[in-house]
C-alpha cells in the first residue's frame, strides 16, 4: 500500500489503515460521512448544540429551519393570518370579550348583546312597526303596487264613514248604486227633455178662416189664375162662405196651383185637401211642395190619389219632412171635366214643440 507525502493512502483501497489500525470500512460503518453517503443508525444527540446552515425542508420528514417555521406557523406571542384558518370542527376557547369591531366575539359577549338587542329591538318595533291589534299611521304607506286585502264591506252607504279604505266590493256596490241612480236621473231628464222638446203633432188646423188673400192674421194666398172674383185663392181657406162667394178657389184651366204664405216658417206633418164640390170636376194628379223664398220649391208629396168633386169631406195626407217652410203650394198636374175645377179645402197641420 502506497502512502503520499501527506500520509494518505489510496482512497480506493478498503484495507487502508487509519490511525490506530482502523480500516476504512470500519470507519464508514461507525461514523457519518460528510458527503452524506451513509445514514445514521440511531438518534443523534446534539448536546445543546445547533444544526446550522440547514436548507428549508422539501420532503415531509425533512428537518425544518427556524425561518421555515416562522413564516408558516402561528406564533403564540401573536400573529396575523395570511389565509383562512379551518378549525375542522374544533373550538377556540379562553377568548377575551372583543374590544375592536372585528374582534372575535365570545358566547358570553354575544348572549349579553342578544339580550340587549332584543330589548332594543322590541322597543324599536313597538315605536316603528304597525300593530296587528290596530294602530295609527304617522306617514304615508307606499304599497309598491301591492294590494290591501280583507277589507270590510260597509253597505248600505249610510254605515260608511268615508275615511276608511274601501274594499273592491264596497266600491263596486257604491259605484253601481251611483250608476243606477245616474241612469235613473238621466232617463228622467231624457224623458222630460223628449217630452218638452220633441215636436208634437197638432190635430187642429194651422190656417184660420181667412177673410182676404192678404189676411189680417198674417197669411197670404195666391194662385196661378182664378175664374172670377168670386173664386179667389183665400176661398180654399174659408169654410164659412158658400161656393161662388169665395168659399172655394177655381181656375179656368185644367192645371194650376194654389199657394199660401204663412206668417212664419212651420214644419207640417199632414195636409187636408178637398176638390171643389162640383160632380165631375176631379183632380187626378197633383203634387205638394214647400219653399222659403217663394221661388224654389222642394217636393214633399206627389200623388195620383183622386180628389173627387163629389166628396163630402177632405182627404188627409201625411207629409214626411223635418224642414220648416214659409210657403206651401198645391200644384194640379191633371184633372177631368171642363174648366172651373178648383179646391174647396186646403188645411195644414203642423208639428209644435
Short mmCIF file of C-alpha atoms in Angstrom, two decimals, residues 32 66 73 86 169 198 246 263 266 286 308 335 347:
data_model
loop_
_atom_site.label_atom_id
_atom_site.label_comp_id
_atom_site.label_asym_id
_atom_site.label_seq_id
_atom_site.Cartn_x
_atom_site.Cartn_y
_atom_site.Cartn_z
CA UNK A 32 -21.41 9.70 9.48
CA UNK A 66 -36.41 28.36 12.03
CA UNK A 73 -46.65 28.56 11.86
CA UNK A 86 -60.15 25.89 9.08
CA UNK A 169 -116.78 45.03 -3.21
CA UNK A 198 -139.98 66.50 -29.13
CA UNK A 246 -165.23 82.93 -52.21
CA UNK A 263 -146.67 84.30 -41.01
CA UNK A 266 -143.55 75.97 -39.92
CA UNK A 286 -151.15 66.58 -58.13
CA UNK A 308 -163.35 63.96 -56.22
CA UNK A 335 -157.82 66.74 -63.98
CA UNK A 347 -155.52 72.89 -44.48
#
